[in-house]
Structure formats: structure tokens, C-alpha cells
CSV table of C-alpha atoms in Angstrom, one decimal:
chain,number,residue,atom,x,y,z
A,1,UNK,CA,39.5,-25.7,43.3
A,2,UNK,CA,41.0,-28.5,41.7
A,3,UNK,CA,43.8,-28.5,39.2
A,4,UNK,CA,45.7,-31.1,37.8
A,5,UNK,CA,47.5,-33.3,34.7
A,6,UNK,CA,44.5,-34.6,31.9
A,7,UNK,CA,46.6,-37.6,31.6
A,8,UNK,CA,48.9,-38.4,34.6
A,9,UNK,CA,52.3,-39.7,35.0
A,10,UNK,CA,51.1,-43.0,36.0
A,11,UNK,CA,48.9,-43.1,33.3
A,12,UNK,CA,51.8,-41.8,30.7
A,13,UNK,CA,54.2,-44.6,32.0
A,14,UNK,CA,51.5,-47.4,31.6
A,15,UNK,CA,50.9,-46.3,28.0
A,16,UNK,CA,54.5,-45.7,27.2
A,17,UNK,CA,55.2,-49.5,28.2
A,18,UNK,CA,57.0,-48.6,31.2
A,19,UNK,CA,54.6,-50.0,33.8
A,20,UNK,CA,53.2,-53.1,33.9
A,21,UNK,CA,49.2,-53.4,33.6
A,22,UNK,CA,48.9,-55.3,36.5
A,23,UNK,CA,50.7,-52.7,38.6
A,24,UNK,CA,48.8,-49.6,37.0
A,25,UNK,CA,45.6,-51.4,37.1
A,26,UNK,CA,46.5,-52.3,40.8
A,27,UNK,CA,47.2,-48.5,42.1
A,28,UNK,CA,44.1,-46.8,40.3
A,29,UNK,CA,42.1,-49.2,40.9
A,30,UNK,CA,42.9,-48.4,44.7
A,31,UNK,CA,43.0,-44.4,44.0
A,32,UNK,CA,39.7,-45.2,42.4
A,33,UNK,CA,37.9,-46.7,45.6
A,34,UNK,CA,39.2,-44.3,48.1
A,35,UNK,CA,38.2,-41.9,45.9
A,36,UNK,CA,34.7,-42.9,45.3
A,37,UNK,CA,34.1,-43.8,48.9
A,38,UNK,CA,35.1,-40.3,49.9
A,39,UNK,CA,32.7,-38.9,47.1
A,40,UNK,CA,29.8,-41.4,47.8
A,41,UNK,CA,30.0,-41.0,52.0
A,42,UNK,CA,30.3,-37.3,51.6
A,43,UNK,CA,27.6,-36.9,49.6
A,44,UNK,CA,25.3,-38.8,51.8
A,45,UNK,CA,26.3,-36.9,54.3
A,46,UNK,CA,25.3,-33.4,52.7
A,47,UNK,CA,22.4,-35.3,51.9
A,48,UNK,CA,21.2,-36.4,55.2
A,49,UNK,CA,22.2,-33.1,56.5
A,50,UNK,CA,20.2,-31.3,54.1
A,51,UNK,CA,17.2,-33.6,54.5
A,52,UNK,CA,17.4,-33.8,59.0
A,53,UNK,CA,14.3,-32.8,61.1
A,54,UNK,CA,16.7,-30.0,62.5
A,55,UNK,CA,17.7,-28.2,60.2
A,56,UNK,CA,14.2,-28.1,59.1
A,57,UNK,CA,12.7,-26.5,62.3
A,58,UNK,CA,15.8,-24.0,62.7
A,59,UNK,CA,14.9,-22.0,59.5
B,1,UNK,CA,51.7,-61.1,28.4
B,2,UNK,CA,51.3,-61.2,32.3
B,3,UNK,CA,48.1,-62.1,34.3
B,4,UNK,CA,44.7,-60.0,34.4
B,5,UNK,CA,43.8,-58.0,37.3
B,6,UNK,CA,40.9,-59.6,39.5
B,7,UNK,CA,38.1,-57.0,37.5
B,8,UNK,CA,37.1,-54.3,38.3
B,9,UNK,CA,35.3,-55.4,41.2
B,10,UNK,CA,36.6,-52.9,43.7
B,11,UNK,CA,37.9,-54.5,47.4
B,12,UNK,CA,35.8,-54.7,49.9
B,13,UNK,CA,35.2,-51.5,51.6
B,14,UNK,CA,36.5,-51.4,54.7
B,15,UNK,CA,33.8,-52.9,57.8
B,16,UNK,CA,33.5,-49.4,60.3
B,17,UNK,CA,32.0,-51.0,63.5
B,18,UNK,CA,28.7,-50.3,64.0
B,19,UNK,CA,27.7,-47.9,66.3
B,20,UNK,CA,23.8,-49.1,66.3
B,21,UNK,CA,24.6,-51.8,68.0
B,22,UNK,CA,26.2,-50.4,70.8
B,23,UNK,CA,23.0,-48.3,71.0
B,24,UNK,CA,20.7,-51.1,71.4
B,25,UNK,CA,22.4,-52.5,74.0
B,26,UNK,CA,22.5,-49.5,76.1
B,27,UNK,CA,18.8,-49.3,75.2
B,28,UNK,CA,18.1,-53.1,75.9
B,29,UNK,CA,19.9,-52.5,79.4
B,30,UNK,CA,18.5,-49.2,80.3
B,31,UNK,CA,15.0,-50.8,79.5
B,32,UNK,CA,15.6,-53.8,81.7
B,33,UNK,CA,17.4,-51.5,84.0
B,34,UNK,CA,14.0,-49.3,84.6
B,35,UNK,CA,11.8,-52.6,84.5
B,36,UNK,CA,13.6,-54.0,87.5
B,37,UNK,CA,13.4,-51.1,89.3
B,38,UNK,CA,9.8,-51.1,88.9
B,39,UNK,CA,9.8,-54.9,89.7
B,40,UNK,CA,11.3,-54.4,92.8
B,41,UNK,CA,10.2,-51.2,94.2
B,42,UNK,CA,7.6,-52.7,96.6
B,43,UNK,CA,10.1,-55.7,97.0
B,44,UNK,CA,10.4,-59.1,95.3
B,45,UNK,CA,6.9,-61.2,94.5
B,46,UNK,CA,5.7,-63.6,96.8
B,47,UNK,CA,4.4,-66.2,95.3
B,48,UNK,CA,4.6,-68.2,92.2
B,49,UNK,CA,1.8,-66.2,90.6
B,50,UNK,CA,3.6,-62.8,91.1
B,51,UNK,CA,7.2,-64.3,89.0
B,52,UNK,CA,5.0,-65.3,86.4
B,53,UNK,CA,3.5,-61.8,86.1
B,54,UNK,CA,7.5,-60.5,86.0
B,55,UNK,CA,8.3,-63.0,83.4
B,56,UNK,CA,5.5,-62.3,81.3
B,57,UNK,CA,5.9,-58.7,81.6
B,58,UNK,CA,9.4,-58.7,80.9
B,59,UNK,CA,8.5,-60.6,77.8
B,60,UNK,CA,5.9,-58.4,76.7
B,61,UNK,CA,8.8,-55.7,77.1
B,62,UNK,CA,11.6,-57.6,75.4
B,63,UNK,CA,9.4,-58.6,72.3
B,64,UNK,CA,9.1,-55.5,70.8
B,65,UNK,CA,12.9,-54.3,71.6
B,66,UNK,CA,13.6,-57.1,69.8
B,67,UNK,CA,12.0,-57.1,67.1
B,68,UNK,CA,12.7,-53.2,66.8
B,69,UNK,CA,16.2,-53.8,67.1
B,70,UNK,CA,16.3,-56.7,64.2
B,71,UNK,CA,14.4,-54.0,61.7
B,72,UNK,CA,17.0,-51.5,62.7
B,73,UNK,CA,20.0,-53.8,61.9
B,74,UNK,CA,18.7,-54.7,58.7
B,75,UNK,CA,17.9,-51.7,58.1
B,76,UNK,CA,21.6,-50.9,58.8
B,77,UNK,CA,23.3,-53.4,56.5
B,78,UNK,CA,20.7,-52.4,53.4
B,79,UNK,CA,22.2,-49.0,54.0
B,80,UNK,CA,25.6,-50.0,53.8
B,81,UNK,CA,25.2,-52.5,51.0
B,82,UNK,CA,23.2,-49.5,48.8
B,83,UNK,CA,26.6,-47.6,50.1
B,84,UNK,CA,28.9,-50.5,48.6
B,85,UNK,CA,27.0,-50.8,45.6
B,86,UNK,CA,27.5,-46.7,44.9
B,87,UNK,CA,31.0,-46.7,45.8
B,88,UNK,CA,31.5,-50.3,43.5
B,89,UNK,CA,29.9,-48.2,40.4
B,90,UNK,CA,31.4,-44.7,41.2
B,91,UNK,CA,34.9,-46.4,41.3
B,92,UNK,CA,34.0,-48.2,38.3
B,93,UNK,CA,33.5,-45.1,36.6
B,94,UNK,CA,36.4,-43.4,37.2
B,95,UNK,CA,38.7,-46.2,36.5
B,96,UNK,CA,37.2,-46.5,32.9
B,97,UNK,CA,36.9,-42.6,31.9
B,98,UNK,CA,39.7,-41.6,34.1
B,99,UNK,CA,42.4,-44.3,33.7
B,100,UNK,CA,41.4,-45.9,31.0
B,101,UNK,CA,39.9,-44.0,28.1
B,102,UNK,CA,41.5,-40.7,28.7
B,103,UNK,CA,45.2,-42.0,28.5
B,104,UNK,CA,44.3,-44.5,26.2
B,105,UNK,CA,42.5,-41.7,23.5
B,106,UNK,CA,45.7,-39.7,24.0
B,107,UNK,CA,47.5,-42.6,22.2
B,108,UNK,CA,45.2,-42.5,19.7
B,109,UNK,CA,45.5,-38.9,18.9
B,110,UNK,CA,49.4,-39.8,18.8
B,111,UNK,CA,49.1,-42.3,16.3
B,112,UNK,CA,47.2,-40.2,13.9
B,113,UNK,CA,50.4,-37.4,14.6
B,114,UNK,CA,52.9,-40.0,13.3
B,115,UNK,CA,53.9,-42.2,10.2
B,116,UNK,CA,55.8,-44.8,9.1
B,117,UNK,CA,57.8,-47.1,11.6
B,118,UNK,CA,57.0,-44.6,14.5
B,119,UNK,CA,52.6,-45.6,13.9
B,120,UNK,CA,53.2,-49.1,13.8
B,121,UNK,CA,54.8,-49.1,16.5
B,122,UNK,CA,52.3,-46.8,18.4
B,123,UNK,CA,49.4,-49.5,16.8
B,124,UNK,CA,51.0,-52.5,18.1
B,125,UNK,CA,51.1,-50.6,21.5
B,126,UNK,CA,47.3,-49.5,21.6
B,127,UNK,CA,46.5,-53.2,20.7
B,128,UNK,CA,47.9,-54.3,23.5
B,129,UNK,CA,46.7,-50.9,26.0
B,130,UNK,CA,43.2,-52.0,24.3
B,131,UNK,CA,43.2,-55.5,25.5
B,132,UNK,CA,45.4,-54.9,28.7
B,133,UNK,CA,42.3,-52.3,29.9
B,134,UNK,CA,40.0,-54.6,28.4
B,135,UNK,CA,40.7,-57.7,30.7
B,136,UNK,CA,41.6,-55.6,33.7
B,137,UNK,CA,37.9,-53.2,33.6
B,138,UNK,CA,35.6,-56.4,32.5
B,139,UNK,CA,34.3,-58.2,36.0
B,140,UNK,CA,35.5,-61.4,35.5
B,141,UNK,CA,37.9,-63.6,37.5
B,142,UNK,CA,41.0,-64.8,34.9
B,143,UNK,CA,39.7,-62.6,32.2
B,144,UNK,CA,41.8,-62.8,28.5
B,145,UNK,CA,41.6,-60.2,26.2
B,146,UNK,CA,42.4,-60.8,22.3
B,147,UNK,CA,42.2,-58.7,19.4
B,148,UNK,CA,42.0,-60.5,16.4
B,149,UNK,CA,43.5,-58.6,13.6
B,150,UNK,CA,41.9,-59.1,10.1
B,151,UNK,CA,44.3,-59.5,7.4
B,152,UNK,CA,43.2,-61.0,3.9
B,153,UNK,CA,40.1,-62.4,4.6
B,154,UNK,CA,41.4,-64.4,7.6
B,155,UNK,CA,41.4,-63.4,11.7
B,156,UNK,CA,44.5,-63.8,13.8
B,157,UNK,CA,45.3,-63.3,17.6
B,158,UNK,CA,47.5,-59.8,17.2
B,159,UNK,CA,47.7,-59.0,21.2
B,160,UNK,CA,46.3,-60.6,24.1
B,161,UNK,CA,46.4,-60.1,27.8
B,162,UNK,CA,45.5,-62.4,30.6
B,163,UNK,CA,45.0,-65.7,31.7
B,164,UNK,CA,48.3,-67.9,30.3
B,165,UNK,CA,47.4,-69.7,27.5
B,166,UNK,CA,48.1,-68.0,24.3
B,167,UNK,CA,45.2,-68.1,21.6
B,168,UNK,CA,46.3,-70.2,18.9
B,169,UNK,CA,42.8,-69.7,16.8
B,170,UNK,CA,42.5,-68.4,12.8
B,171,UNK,CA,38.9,-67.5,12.0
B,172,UNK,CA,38.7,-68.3,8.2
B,173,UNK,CA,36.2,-67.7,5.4
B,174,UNK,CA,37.1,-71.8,5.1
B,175,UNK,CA,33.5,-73.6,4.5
B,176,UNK,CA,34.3,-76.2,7.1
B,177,UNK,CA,34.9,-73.3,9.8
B,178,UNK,CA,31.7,-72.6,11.0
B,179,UNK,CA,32.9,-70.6,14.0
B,180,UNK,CA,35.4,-68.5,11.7
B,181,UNK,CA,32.7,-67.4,8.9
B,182,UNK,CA,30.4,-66.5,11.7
B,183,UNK,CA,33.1,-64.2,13.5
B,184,UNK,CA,34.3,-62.5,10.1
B,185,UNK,CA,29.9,-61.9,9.7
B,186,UNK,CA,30.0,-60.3,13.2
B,187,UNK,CA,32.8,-58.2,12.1
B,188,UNK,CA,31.5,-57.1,8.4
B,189,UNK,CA,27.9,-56.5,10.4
B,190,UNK,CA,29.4,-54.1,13.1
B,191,UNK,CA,28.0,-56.5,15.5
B,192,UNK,CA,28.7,-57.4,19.2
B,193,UNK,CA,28.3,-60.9,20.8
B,194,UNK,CA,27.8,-61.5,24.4
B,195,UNK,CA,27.1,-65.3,25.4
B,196,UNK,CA,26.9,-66.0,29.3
B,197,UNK,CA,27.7,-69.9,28.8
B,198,UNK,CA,28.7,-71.5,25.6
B,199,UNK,CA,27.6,-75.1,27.2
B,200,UNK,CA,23.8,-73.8,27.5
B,201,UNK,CA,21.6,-74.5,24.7
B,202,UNK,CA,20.3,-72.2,22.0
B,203,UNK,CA,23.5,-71.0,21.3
B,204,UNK,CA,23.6,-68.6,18.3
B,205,UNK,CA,25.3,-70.2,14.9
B,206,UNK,CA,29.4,-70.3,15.6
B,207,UNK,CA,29.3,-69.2,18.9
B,208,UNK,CA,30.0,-72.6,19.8
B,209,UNK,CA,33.5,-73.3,21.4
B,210,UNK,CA,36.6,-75.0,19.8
B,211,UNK,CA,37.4,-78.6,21.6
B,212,UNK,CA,39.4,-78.0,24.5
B,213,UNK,CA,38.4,-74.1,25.0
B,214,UNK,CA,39.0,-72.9,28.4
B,215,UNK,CA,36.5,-70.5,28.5
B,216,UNK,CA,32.7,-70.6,29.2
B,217,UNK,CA,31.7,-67.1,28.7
B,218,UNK,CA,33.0,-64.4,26.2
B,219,UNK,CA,32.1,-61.1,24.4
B,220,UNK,CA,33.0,-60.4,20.7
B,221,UNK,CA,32.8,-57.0,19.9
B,222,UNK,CA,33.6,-56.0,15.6
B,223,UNK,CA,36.5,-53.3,15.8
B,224,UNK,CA,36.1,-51.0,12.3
B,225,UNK,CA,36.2,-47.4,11.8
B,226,UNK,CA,33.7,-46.1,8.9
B,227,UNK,CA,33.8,-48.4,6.2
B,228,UNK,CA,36.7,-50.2,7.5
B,229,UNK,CA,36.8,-53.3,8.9
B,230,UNK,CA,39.8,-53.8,11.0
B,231,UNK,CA,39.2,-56.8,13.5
B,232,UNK,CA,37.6,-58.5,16.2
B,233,UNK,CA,37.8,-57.4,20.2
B,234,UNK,CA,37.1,-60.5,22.6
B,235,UNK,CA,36.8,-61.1,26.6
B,236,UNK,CA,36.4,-64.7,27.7
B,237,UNK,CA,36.4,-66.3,31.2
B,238,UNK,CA,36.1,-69.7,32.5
B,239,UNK,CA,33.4,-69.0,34.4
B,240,UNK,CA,29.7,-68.7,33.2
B,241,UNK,CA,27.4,-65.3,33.3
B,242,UNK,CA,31.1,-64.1,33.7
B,243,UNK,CA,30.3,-60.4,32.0
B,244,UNK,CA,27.3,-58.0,32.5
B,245,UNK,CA,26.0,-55.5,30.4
B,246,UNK,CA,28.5,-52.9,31.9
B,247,UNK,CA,31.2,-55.2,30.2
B,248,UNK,CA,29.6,-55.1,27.3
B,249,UNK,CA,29.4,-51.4,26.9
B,250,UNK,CA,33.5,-51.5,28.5
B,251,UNK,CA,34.2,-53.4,25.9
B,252,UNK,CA,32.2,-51.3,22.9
B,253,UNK,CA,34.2,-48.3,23.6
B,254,UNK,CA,37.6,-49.9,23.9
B,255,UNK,CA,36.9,-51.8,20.1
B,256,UNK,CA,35.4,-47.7,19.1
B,257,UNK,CA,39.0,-46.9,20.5
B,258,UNK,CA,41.2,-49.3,18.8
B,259,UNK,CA,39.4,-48.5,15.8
B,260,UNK,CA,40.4,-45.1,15.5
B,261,UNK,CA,43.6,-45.7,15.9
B,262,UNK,CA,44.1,-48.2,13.2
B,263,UNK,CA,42.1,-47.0,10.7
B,264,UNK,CA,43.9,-45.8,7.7
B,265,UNK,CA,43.3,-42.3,6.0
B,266,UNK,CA,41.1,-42.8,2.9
């Protein structure tokens, strides 16, 4: 389950002047990455797991 | 106005130390391990004939490890690049839908909520949220946004973000500006303009720099809403081939953006 804000404090603070770009940019782009990499590498790994040799021949 | 990010290039993922490697060398040793055994089971060769047998069969033996274990390492670092590239777009994603358009729509939805003062203000602020995400998303080093505001007939720099120098440009309807009647076309055609280096040849009419530019690639994108024409989005960078097609698309969105949010009720 996931649950959170559509448009986050961060995200309020940039567009309400209150951060600076370069630091907002900074931090999501950061979020972003660890983010995907977790997404991507999990999902190779469900992948390979549903695609080994052994989980083939123990069905 | 303060500096643009780096792009949207995402940092390099973090090197994990390979784990293959430490497996070919336990299978490089465990080979030459077993071969000297064998060597030396009935005791070291006699003569000069019987080393060269040992050397060539422990050739014969290492050729193909070898060679087994350079397809596997390559093998290895396709992998991981393939892995880079994903996380690089996945990341890339996010950052524009997540933390870009989403926050940035929200103002837009706000703007159309107010009047008087209180829009003009919010404008002015998604002008520069427009060209703040627009140099930060676009992959170039030293990115600078502009919008260029149209206002009788004639185009003007009305928020900018990036590298320091502040445009000083006015696109006119003028006969003698070239470069200004073809931007106000691009704008009144709903067009977009992406040119990888403004010093190759074949460049399209008025896409030519001004003397003294600092950029060598840019995108123009026409910011309008409807019937209305409201302005001009651009990216430039000193480098060339600066922006790709992704940019270009970044860069659509963000002038479809603006142009919601400035566009008057009829």
C-alpha cells in the first residue's frame, strides 16, 4: 500500500518561491535515482526469478 | 536567476564490485589447481620434450578459460550498462511527471482560481517554474531557459534561468531582423525548433545566431493556448547536439503548460 501527498512539501515550497531550484532540482533528482534503481533492480530480479531453470523444474 | 542544474543526467550509479570476477579466479585456480595435480601425479617430466607437452597442454587449457572468462565480463558490463541506461530513463521520468509537471499544473490550476494582482503574480511565478524545470530536466551542461513574452508584435526575455548572462534579445516584426520575423512565424505556426549546432550548414532561415551568442545549440518551442499566441519557450547550450529528442518533448509540455496558465478567458 502506498499512500501519500499529490504534490509534496518540497514540491509546494519550490513553487511557492521558498526553495531555490537548484536545491529542489538537487534533492529529487537524488530521490529520483534511488528510486528508480530500487524499481529497476527489483524488477530484474522478479524477472530473473520468474524466468530461472529452477523454478521451472520445481513446478 | 541562479545557475542550472547539471541535467537531468542522473549520477552515476553507484560501482557494486563484481562478484564474477572473484568467480573466475577461483575457477582459473581450481583448473590450474587440478591440472597440476595431474601433471605431477607420476612425478615431474624428464626431459625437454615432456615440459613442452605441460606447456602446451596448459595452454590448450588456459585458452578457452580465457576467452570464456572475457565473454563473461563483457557480458557483465552490457548488463549493467542496459541496467544504467533503465535506471537513467526511469529516474528521468519521475523527475518530469512527478516533480515537475504535477506541482507545476497545480500552479496552473491556481492561476485560473484567481484574478487581478494575485494572477499576475501567480504568472510571473509559473514563467519562471517553467523555465527553472525547463533548464534543470533538458540534458545539457550550462543549460538557459528563456521565455520570451509576446507583447505588441514584438518578443522579449520575461524569465530566464541558467547560465549568467542575461538575454538582452527583442525578436521584431522589423524587415532587417531576419532572426526576429522567423521566431514571431514559429510562434504564429505553433511550431518547435530544435537545431543541434547553429555553426553547421543548412541551417533553417533565422535560426542563425546573433554575433557574440554563447550558445551552439537550442530548442524553440511556440507557447499559445487555442487561438492565442502568448510567446516563445527556448533551451540553449554552448555545446553542440546539446538536446535530444526527450528534450524536445520536455520542453513541448512545459510551453503546453505555460500556456494554460497565461491564456486569458475569451
Amino acid at each position: 500500500m502506498m499512500r501519500g501527498q499529490v504534490v509534496p512539501e518540497e514540491a509546494r515550497a519550490w513553487t511557492a518561491g521558498l526553495l531555490l531550484a537548484t536545491d529542489y532540482f538537487a534533492h529529487a533528482r537524488r530521490e529520483a535515482v534511488a528510486k528508480a534503481s530500487a524499481a529497476i533492480r527489483g524488477r530484474l530480479h522478479r524477472t530473473r526469478r520468474a524466468s530461472s531453470p529452477d523454478r521451472e523444474t520445481s513446478r | 536567476m541562479g545557475p542550472a542544474g547539471t541535467g537531468v543526467v542522473v549520477e552515476p550509479v553507484a560501482r557494486r564490485r563484481s562478484r564474477l570476477r572473484r568467480y573466475l579466479v577461483a575457477e582459473a585456480g581450481a583448473v590450474g589447481l587440478g591440472y597440476g595435480v595431474a601433471v605431477l601425479r607420476d612425478g615431474a617430466p624428464a626431459s625437454g620434450r615432456g615440459w613442452a607437452l605441460v606447456v602446451a597442454g596448459a595452454v590448450a587449457v588456459a585458452v578457452p578459460l580465457w576467452v570464456k572468462s572475457r565473454r563473461e565480463l563483457r557480458q557483465e558490463l552490457d548488463i549493467r550498462s542496459a541496467e544504467t541506461v533503465a535506471i537513467e530513463t526511469d529516474a528521468k521520468l519521475r523527475l518530469v511527471v512527478g516533480d515537475v509537471v504535477t506541482p507545476i499544473a497545480e500552479v496552473v490550476g491556481r492561476v485560473h482560481q484567481t484574478s487581478g494582482e494575485d494572477r499576475e503574480a501567480l504568472r510571473g511565478q509559473l514563467q519562471q517554474l517553467v523555465v527553472e524545470a525547463a533548464a534543470s530536466l533538458c540534458d545539457a551542461e550550462r543549460a538557459r531557459a528563456i521565455f520570451w513574452k509576446l507583447e505588441r508584435g514584438e518578443m522579449r526575455a520575461a524569465a530566464w534561468f541558467g547560465r549568467g548572462d542575461a538575454p538582452t534579445t527583442v525578436f521584431t516584426d522589423d524587415p532587417g531582423d531576419r532572426r526576429g520575423q522567423e521566431a514571431l512565424l514559429l510562434v504564429r505556426f505553433h511550431d518547435y525548433l530544435l537545431v543541434d549546432d547553429v555553426r553547421a550548414e543548412g541551417l533553417p532561415r533565422g535560426a542563425e545566431p546573433r554575433p557574440g551568442a554563447t550558445y551552439r545549440s537550442f530548442i524553440s518551442v511556440s507557447v499559445f493556448c487555442g487561438e492565442q499566441n502568448l510567446g516563445m519557450l527556448s533551451v540553449d547550450a554552448p555545446e553542440p547536439h546539446a538536446f535530444d529528442e526527450t528534450d524536445l518533448n520536455v520542453m513541448r509540455a512545459m510551453a503546453q503548460l505555460l500556456g494554460a496558465g497565461l491564456v486569458d478567458r475569451r
